[in-house]
Coordinates of C-alpha atoms in Angstrom, one line a residue:
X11 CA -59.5 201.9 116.1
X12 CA -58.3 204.3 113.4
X13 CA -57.7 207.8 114.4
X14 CA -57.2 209.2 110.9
X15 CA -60.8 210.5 111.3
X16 CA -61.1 213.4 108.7
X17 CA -62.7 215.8 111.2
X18 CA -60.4 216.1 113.2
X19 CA -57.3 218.4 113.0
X20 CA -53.5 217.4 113.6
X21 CA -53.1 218.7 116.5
X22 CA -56.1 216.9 117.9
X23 CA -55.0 213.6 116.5
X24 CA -51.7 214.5 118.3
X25 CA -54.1 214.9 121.5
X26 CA -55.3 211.8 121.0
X27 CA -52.0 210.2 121.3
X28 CA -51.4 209.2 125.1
X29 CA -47.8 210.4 125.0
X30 CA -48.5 213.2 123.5
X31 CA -51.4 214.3 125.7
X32 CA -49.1 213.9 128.7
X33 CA -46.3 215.9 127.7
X34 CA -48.7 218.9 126.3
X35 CA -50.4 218.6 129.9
X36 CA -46.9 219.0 131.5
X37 CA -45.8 221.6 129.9
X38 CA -49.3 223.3 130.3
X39 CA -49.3 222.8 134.2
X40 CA -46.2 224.3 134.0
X41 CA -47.3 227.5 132.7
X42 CA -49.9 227.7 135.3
X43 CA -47.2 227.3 138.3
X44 CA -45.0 229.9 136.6
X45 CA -47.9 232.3 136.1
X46 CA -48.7 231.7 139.7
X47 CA -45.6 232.3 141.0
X48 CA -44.9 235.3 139.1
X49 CA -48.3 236.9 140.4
X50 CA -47.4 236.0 143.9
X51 CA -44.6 238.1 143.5
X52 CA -45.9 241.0 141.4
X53 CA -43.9 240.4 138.4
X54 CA -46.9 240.2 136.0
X55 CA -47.5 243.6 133.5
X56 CA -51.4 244.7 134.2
X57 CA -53.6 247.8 133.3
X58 CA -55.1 249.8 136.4
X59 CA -59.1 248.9 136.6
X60 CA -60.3 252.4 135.5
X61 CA -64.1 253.3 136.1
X62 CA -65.1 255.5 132.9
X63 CA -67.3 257.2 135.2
X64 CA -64.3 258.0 138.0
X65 CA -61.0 258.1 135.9
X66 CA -59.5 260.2 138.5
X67 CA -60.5 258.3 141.6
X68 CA -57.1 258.0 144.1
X69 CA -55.6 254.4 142.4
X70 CA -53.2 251.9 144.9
X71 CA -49.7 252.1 143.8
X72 CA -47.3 248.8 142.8
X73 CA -45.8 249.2 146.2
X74 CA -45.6 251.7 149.1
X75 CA -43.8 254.5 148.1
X76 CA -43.3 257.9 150.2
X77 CA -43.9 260.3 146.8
X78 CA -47.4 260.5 146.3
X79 CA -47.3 264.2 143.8
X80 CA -44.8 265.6 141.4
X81 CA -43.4 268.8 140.2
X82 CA -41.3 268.4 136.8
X83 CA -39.2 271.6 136.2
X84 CA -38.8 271.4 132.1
X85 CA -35.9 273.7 131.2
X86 CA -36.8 273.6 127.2
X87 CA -34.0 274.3 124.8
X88 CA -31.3 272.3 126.3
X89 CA -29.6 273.5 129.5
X90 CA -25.9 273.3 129.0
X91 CA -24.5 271.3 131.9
X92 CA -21.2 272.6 131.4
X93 CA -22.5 276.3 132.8
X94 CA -24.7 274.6 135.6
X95 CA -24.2 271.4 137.7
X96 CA -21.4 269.7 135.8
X97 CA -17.8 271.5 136.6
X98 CA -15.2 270.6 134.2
X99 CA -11.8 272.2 135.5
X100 CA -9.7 270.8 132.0
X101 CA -12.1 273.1 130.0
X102 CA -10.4 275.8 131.8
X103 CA -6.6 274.9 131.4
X104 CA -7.6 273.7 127.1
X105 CA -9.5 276.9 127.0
X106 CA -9.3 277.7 123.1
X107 CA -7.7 274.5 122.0
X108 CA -9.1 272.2 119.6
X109 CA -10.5 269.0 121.1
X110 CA -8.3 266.1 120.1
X111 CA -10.3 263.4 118.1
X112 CA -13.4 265.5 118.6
X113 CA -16.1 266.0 116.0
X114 CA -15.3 268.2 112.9
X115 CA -18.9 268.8 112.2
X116 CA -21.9 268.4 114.8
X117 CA -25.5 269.7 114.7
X118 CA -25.8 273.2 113.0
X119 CA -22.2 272.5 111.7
X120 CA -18.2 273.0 111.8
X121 CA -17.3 272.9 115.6
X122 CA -15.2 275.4 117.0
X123 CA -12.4 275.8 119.8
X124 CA -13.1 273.9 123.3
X125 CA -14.6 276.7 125.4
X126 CA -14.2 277.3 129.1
X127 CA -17.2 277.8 131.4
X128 CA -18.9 280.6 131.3
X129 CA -19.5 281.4 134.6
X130 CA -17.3 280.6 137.6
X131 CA -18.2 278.4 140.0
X132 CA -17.8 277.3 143.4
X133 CA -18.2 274.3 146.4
X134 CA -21.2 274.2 148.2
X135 CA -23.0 273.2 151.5
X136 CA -22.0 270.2 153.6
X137 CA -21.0 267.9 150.1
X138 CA -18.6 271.0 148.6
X139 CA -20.9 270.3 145.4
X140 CA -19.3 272.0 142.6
X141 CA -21.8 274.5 141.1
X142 CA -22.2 277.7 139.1
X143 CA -22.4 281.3 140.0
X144 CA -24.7 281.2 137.3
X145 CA -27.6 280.1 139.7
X146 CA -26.7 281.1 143.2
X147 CA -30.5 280.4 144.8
X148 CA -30.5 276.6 143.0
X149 CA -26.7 276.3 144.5
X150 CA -27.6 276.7 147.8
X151 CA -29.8 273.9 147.8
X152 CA -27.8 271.2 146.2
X153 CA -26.9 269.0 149.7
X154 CA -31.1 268.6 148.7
X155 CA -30.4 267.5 145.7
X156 CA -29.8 263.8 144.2
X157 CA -27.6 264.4 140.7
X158 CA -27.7 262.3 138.1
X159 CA -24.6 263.6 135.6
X160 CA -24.4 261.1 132.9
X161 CA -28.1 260.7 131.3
X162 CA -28.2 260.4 127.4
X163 CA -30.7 261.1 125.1
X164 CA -31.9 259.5 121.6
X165 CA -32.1 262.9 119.6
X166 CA -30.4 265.7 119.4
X167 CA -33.2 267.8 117.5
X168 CA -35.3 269.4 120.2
X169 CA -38.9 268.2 119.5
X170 CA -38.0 264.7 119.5
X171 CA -35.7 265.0 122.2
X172 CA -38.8 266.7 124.0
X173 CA -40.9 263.9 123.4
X174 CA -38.0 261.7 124.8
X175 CA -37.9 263.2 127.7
X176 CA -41.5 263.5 128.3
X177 CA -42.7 260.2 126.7
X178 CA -40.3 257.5 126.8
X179 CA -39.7 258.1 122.5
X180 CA -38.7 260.6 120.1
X181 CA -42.1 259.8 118.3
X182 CA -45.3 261.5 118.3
X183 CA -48.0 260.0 119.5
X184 CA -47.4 258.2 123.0
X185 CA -48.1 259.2 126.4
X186 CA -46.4 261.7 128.6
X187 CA -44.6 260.8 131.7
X188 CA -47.7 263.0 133.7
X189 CA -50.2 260.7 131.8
X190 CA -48.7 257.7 132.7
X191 CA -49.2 258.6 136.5
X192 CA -52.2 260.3 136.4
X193 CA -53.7 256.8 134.5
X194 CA -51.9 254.5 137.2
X195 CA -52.6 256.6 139.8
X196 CA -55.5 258.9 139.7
X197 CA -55.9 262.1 142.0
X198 CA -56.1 263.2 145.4
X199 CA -58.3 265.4 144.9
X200 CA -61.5 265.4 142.6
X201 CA -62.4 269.3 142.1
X202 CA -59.4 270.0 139.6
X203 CA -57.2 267.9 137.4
X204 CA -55.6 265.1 138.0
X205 CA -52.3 266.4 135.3
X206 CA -51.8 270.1 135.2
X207 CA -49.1 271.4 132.3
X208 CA -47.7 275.3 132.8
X209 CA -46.1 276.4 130.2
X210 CA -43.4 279.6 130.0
X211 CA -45.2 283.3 130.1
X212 CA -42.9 283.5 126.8
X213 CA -45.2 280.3 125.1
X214 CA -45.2 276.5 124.9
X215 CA -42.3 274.5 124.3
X216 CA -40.8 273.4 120.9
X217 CA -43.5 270.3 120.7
X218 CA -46.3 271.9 122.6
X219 CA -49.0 269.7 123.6
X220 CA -46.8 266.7 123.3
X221 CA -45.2 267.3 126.1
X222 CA -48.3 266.8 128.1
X223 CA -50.5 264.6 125.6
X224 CA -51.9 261.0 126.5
X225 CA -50.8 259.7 123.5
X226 CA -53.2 256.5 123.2
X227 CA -54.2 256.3 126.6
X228 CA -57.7 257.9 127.4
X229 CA -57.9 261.4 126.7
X230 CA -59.2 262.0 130.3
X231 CA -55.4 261.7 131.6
X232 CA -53.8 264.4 129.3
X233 CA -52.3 267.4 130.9
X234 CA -54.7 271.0 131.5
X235 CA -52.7 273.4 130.0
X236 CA -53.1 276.5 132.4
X237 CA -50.7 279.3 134.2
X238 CA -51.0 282.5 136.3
X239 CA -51.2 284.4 133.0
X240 CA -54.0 282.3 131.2
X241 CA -56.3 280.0 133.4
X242 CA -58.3 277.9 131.6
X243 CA -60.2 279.1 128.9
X244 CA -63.9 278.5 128.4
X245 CA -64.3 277.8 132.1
X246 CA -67.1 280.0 132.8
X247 CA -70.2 280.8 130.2
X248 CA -70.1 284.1 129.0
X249 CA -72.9 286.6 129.5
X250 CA -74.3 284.1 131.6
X251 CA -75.3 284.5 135.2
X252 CA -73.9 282.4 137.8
X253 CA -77.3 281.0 138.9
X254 CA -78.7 280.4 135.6
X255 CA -75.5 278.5 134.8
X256 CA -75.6 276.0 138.3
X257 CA -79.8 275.7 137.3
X258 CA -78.6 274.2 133.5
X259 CA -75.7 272.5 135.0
X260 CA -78.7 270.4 137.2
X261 CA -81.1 270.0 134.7
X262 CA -77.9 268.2 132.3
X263 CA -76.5 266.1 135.6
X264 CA -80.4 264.5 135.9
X265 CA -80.5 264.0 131.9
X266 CA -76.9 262.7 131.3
X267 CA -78.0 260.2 134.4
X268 CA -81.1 259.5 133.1
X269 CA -79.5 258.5 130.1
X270 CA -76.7 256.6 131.6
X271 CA -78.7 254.5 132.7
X272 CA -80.7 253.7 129.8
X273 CA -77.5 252.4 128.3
X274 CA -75.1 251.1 131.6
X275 CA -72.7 249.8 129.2
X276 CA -71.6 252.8 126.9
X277 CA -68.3 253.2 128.6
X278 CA -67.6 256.6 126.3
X279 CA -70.7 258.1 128.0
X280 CA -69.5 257.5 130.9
X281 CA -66.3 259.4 130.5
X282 CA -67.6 262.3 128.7
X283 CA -70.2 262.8 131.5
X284 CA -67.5 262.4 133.8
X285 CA -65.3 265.3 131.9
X286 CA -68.3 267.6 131.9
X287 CA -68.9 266.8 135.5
X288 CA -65.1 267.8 136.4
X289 CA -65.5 270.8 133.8
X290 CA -68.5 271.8 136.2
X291 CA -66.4 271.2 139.5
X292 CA -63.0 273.3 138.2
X293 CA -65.7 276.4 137.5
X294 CA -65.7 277.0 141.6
X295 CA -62.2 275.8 142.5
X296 CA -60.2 276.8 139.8
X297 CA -60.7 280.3 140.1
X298 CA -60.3 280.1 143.6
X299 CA -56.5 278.1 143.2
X300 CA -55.3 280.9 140.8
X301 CA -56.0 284.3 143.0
X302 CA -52.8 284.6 144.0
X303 CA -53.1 287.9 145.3
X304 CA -54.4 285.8 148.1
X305 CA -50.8 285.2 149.0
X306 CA -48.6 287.0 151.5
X307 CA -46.8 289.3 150.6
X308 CA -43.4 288.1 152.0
X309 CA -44.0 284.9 150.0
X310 CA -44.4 286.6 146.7
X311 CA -41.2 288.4 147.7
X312 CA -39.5 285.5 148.2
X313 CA -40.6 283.9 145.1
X314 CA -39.9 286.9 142.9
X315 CA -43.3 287.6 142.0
X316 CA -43.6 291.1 143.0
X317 CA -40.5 292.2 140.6
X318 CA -41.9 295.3 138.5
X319 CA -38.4 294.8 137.0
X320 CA -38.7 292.1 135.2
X321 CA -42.3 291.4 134.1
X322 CA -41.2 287.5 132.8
X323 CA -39.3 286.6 135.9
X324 CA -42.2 287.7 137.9
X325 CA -44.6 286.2 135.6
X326 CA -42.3 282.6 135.8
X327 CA -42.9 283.4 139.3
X328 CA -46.3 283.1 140.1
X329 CA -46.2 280.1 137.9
X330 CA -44.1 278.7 141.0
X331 CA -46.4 280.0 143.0
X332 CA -49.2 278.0 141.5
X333 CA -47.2 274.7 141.4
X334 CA -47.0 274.9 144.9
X335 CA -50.7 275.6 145.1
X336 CA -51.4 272.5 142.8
X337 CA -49.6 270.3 144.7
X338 CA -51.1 271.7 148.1
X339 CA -54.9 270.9 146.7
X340 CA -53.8 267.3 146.0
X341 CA -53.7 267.6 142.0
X342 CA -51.3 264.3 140.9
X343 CA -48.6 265.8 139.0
X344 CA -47.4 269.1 138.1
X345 CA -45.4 269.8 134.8
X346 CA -43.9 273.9 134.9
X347 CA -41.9 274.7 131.9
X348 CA -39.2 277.0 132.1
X349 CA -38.4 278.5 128.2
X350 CA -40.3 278.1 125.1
X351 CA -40.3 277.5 121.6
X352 CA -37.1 277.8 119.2
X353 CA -36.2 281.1 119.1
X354 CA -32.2 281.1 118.3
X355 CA -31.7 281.2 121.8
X356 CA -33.8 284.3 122.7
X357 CA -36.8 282.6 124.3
X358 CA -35.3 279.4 125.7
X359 CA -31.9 277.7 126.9
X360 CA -30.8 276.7 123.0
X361 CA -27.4 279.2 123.2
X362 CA -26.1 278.8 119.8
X363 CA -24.7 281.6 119.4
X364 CA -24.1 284.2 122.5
X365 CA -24.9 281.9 125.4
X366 CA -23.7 283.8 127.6
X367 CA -25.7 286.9 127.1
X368 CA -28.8 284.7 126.4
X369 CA -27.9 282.6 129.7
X370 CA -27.4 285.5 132.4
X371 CA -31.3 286.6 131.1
X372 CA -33.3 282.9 131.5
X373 CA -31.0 282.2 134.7
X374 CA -32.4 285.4 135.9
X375 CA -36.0 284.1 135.1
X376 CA -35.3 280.5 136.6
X377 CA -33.2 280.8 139.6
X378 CA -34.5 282.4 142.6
X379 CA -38.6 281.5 141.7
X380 CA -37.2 278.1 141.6
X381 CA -35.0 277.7 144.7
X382 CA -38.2 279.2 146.6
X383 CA -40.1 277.1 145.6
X384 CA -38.0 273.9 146.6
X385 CA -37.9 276.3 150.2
X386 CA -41.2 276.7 150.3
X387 CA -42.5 273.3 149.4
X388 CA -40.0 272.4 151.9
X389 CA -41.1 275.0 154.9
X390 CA -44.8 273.8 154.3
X391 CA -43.6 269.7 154.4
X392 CA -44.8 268.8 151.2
X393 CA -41.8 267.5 149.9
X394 CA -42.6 264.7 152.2
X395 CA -44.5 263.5 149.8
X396 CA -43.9 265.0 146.8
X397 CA -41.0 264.7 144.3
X398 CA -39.3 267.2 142.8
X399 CA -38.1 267.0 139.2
X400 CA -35.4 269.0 137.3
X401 CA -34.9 268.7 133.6
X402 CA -33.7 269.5 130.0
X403 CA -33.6 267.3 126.6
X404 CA -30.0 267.2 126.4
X405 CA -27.0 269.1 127.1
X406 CA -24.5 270.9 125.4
X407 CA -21.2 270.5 123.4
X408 CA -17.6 271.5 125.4
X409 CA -16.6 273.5 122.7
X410 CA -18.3 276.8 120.7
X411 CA -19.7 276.1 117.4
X412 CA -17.1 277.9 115.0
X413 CA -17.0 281.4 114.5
X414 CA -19.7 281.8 117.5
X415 CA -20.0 282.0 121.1
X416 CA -22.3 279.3 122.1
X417 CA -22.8 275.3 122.1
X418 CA -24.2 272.9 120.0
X419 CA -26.6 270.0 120.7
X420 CA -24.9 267.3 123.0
X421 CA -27.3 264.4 123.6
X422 CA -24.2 261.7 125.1
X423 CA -24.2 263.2 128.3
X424 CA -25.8 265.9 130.4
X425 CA -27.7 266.7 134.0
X426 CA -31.1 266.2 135.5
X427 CA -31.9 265.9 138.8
X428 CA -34.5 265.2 141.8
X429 CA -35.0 265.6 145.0
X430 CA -37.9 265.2 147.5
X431 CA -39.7 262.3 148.7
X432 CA -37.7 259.5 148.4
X433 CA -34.8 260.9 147.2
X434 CA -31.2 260.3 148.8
X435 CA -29.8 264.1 149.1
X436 CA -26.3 265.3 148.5
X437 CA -25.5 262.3 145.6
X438 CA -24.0 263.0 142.8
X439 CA -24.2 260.0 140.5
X440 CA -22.5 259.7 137.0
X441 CA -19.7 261.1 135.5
X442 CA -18.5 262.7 132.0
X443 CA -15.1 262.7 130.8
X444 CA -12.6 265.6 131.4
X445 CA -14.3 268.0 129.0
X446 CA -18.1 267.1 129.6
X447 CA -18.9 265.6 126.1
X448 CA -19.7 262.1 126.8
X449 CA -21.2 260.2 129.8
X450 CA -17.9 257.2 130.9
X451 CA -19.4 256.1 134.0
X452 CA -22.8 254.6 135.2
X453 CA -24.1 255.8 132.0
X454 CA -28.1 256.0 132.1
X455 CA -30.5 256.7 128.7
X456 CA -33.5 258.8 130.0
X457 CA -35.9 255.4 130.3
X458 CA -33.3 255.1 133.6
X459 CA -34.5 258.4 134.6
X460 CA -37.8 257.9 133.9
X461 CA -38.0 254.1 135.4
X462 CA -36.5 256.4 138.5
X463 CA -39.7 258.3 138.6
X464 CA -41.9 255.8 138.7
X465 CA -40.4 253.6 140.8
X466 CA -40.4 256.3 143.5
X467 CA -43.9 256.6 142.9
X468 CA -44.5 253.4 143.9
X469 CA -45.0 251.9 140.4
X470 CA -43.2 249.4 138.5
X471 CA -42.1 250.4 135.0
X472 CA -42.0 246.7 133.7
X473 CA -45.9 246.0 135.1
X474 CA -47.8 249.6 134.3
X475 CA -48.7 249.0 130.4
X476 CA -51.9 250.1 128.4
X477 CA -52.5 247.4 125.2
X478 CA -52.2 249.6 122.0
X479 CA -52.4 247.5 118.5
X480 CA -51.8 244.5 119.8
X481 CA -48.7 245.6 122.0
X482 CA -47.9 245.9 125.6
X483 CA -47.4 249.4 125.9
X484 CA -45.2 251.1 128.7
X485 CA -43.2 254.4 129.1
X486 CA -39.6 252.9 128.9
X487 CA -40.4 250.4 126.0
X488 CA -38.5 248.0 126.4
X489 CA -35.4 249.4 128.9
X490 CA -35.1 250.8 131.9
X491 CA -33.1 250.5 135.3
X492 CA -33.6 252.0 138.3
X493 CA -30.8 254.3 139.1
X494 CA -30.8 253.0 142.8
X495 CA -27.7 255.1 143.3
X496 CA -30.5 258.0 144.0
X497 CA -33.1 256.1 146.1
X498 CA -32.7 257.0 149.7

């Protein structure tokens, strides 16, 4: 029989061909196992199945995990870790010296004389962690704490650092880390958002929304921008009695599901009824989250919040405040800025030019509304099941730009940290060399730190993905490691 039939393609001809057949049937059973196998043991990438109609109902992790919530504490502007968490003694003793082999021009130009730090420090608690006078209430806390000294970034321009940090690229356009969960994991609780952003009384950060943006995931899981100082605007109707409002709010529920169901397959509708439905839910227990003059009076104290002194501080404090709040009602994860937009210095932690004087004001504003909350959430238990994120886009330089007092952009090696739920306390993990310019040892790019997240979250980097143009999307691209040096 001739099998040079014109209707039928090469590669069936090939099929044709008993040989051939069996060895493409191999090799296809072989696929098969290997898929199976790698399903048995979770290894597979795969989209969480999302009901348009409930995009925040509570989602099963990867894996068991004890940190259910999140706080991220975003320092914008680029904390210098060489004033904070990362002690460099040899900065002392070369105090004014040129750094040998060191950069004649970095960011904003000509470098300077290596620079001692600018505030003392000191051992602390049961690990004699070496830490800055700088922040005394963070100090005392640091046998909580799980550093991580030797993270690099990709940029050292703030925005795309800030989009680094926050989405897995110095891009626009991709999801933020609070997306990412919030999409894998839904909410707790189904009367307020899932993702709530709080940005600095003194504005947004350097790449605003951003930060918080879901990128080309569903718009349902971006951050809600809101604070102590300006809940969420357009909540309420104005001029509009509260009655008359629930009576519309009815009549729209019985249309939009009259609707619905005249067309069960418009996914879109779905959502957007489920937004407005949400919208309609926040109008009763937002307002009731943000009264924080429903709080003790020893707790506001504590935080800060009563300080006639210093109006931002206090302002930076009930922001703490309502973190803790957030996390207590169940919302998913919490992003609290600390510092704005670029500002020379003035408004966030970008000291260019008189860090020190800038510093001793935003450590003022960050240090004991911070450490009370960490002792709060504490107190209360939550950080049982809630992690606790500190970080910045990158750090600083060890010596002063020249003719100026402060430090350029450093992106090779700085400090973040966590601690909470999961966490191992009292590490330390990483190290810089002598002067604090480049990460030597252990070194991690932020998709380790982010990876880190997740994984205490109970999700697997590699596996949580969303299909965008034809590509397997995921928040650490390609990379990632655990750092496992900080899992307890």
């Amino acid at each position: 029989m001739s099998n040079s039939n014109p209707q039928i393609s090469s590669n069936g001809r090939q099929l044709l061909n008993r040989r051939s057949f069996l060895n493409e049937s191999a090799t296809a059973l072989g696929s098969i196992a290997l898929l199976d196998l790698l399903a048995n043991d979770r290894l597979l990438a795969e989209q969480p199945a999302i009901n348009p109609a409930r995009p925040f109902a509570p989602r099963a992790s990867h894996y068991p995990a004890k940190a259910k919530k999140v706080i991220v504490i975003f320092c914008a502007g680029a904390v210098s870790q060489l004033e904070t968490w990362d002690y460099k003694p040899e900065l002392i003793k070369y105090d004014g010296k040129p750094l040998e082999g060191g950069p004649a021009v970095t960011f904003q130009g000509p470098a300077g004389d290596l620079a001692r730090p600018q505030y003392e420090f000191r051992q602390r608690g049961e690990t004699g962690k070496w830490v800055s006078e700088m922040i005394p209430h963070l100090a005392e806390l640091t046998d909580d704490i799980a550093f991580v000294h030797s993270l690099t970034s990709k940029s050292n321009t703030h925005g795309p650092a800030e989009n680094f940090l926050s989405t897995g690229t110095p891009l626009d356009g991709f999801p933020s880390l609070g997306s990412w969960v919030s999409y894998a994991l839904g909410s707790e609780n189904q009367n307020l958002p899932a993702y709530v952003a709080i940005p600095d009384p003194r504005g947004v950060p350097q790449n605003g929304s951003n930060n918080w943006g879901p990128g080309f995931l569903p718009a349902a899981f971006q951050g809600t921008p809101l604070s102590s100082k300006e809940p969420i605007r357009h909540l309420k109707p104005p001029k509009i009695s509260s009655e008359a409002d629930r009576e519309a709010r009815k009549l729209l529920q019985r249309m939009n599901e009259r609707h619905l169901d005249q067309h069960p397959g418009d996914s879109k509708l779905a959502a957007r009824i489920a937004s407005y439905e949400l919208a309609a839910r926040m109008q009763l227990s937002v307002p009731e989250i943000t009264d924080l003059d429903s709080e003790p009076a020893h707790i506001l104290k504590s935080y800060g919040a009563d300080d006639e002194s210093n109006p931002i501080r206090a302002a930076f404090a009930r922001n703490c405040i309502l973190a803790r709040r957030m996390i207590e009602s169940g919302v998913r994860f919490v992003q609290l800025f600390n510092g704005a937009y670029a500002s020379g210095g003035e408004l966030n932690w970008d000291g260019h030019s008189k860090l020190k004087e800038q510093y001793d004001k935003h450590a003022s504003i960050l240090d004991q509304p911070t450490a009370a909350l960490i002792r709060d959430m504490k107190e209360r238990g939550l950080l049982e099941d809630t992690l606790v994120v500190w970080c910045t886009e990158f750090g600083r330089m060890p010596f002063f730009q020249k003719g100026a007092k402060g430090r350029d952009h450093n992106p090779d090696g700085f400090t973040c940290w966590l601690a909470g739920a999961g966490v191992k306390p009292g590490v330390s993990h990483g190290v810089t060399d002598e002067f604090g310019q480049k990460a030597v040892q252990d070194i991690h790019p932020l998709y380790d730190f982010n990876a880190t997240i997740l994984h205490l979250l109970g999700l697997d980097h590699e596996r949580l993905t969303f299909e965008h143009n034809g590509i397997e999307r995921r928040l650490t691209n390609v990379e990632g490691h655990l750092i496992k040096e900080v899992l307890a």
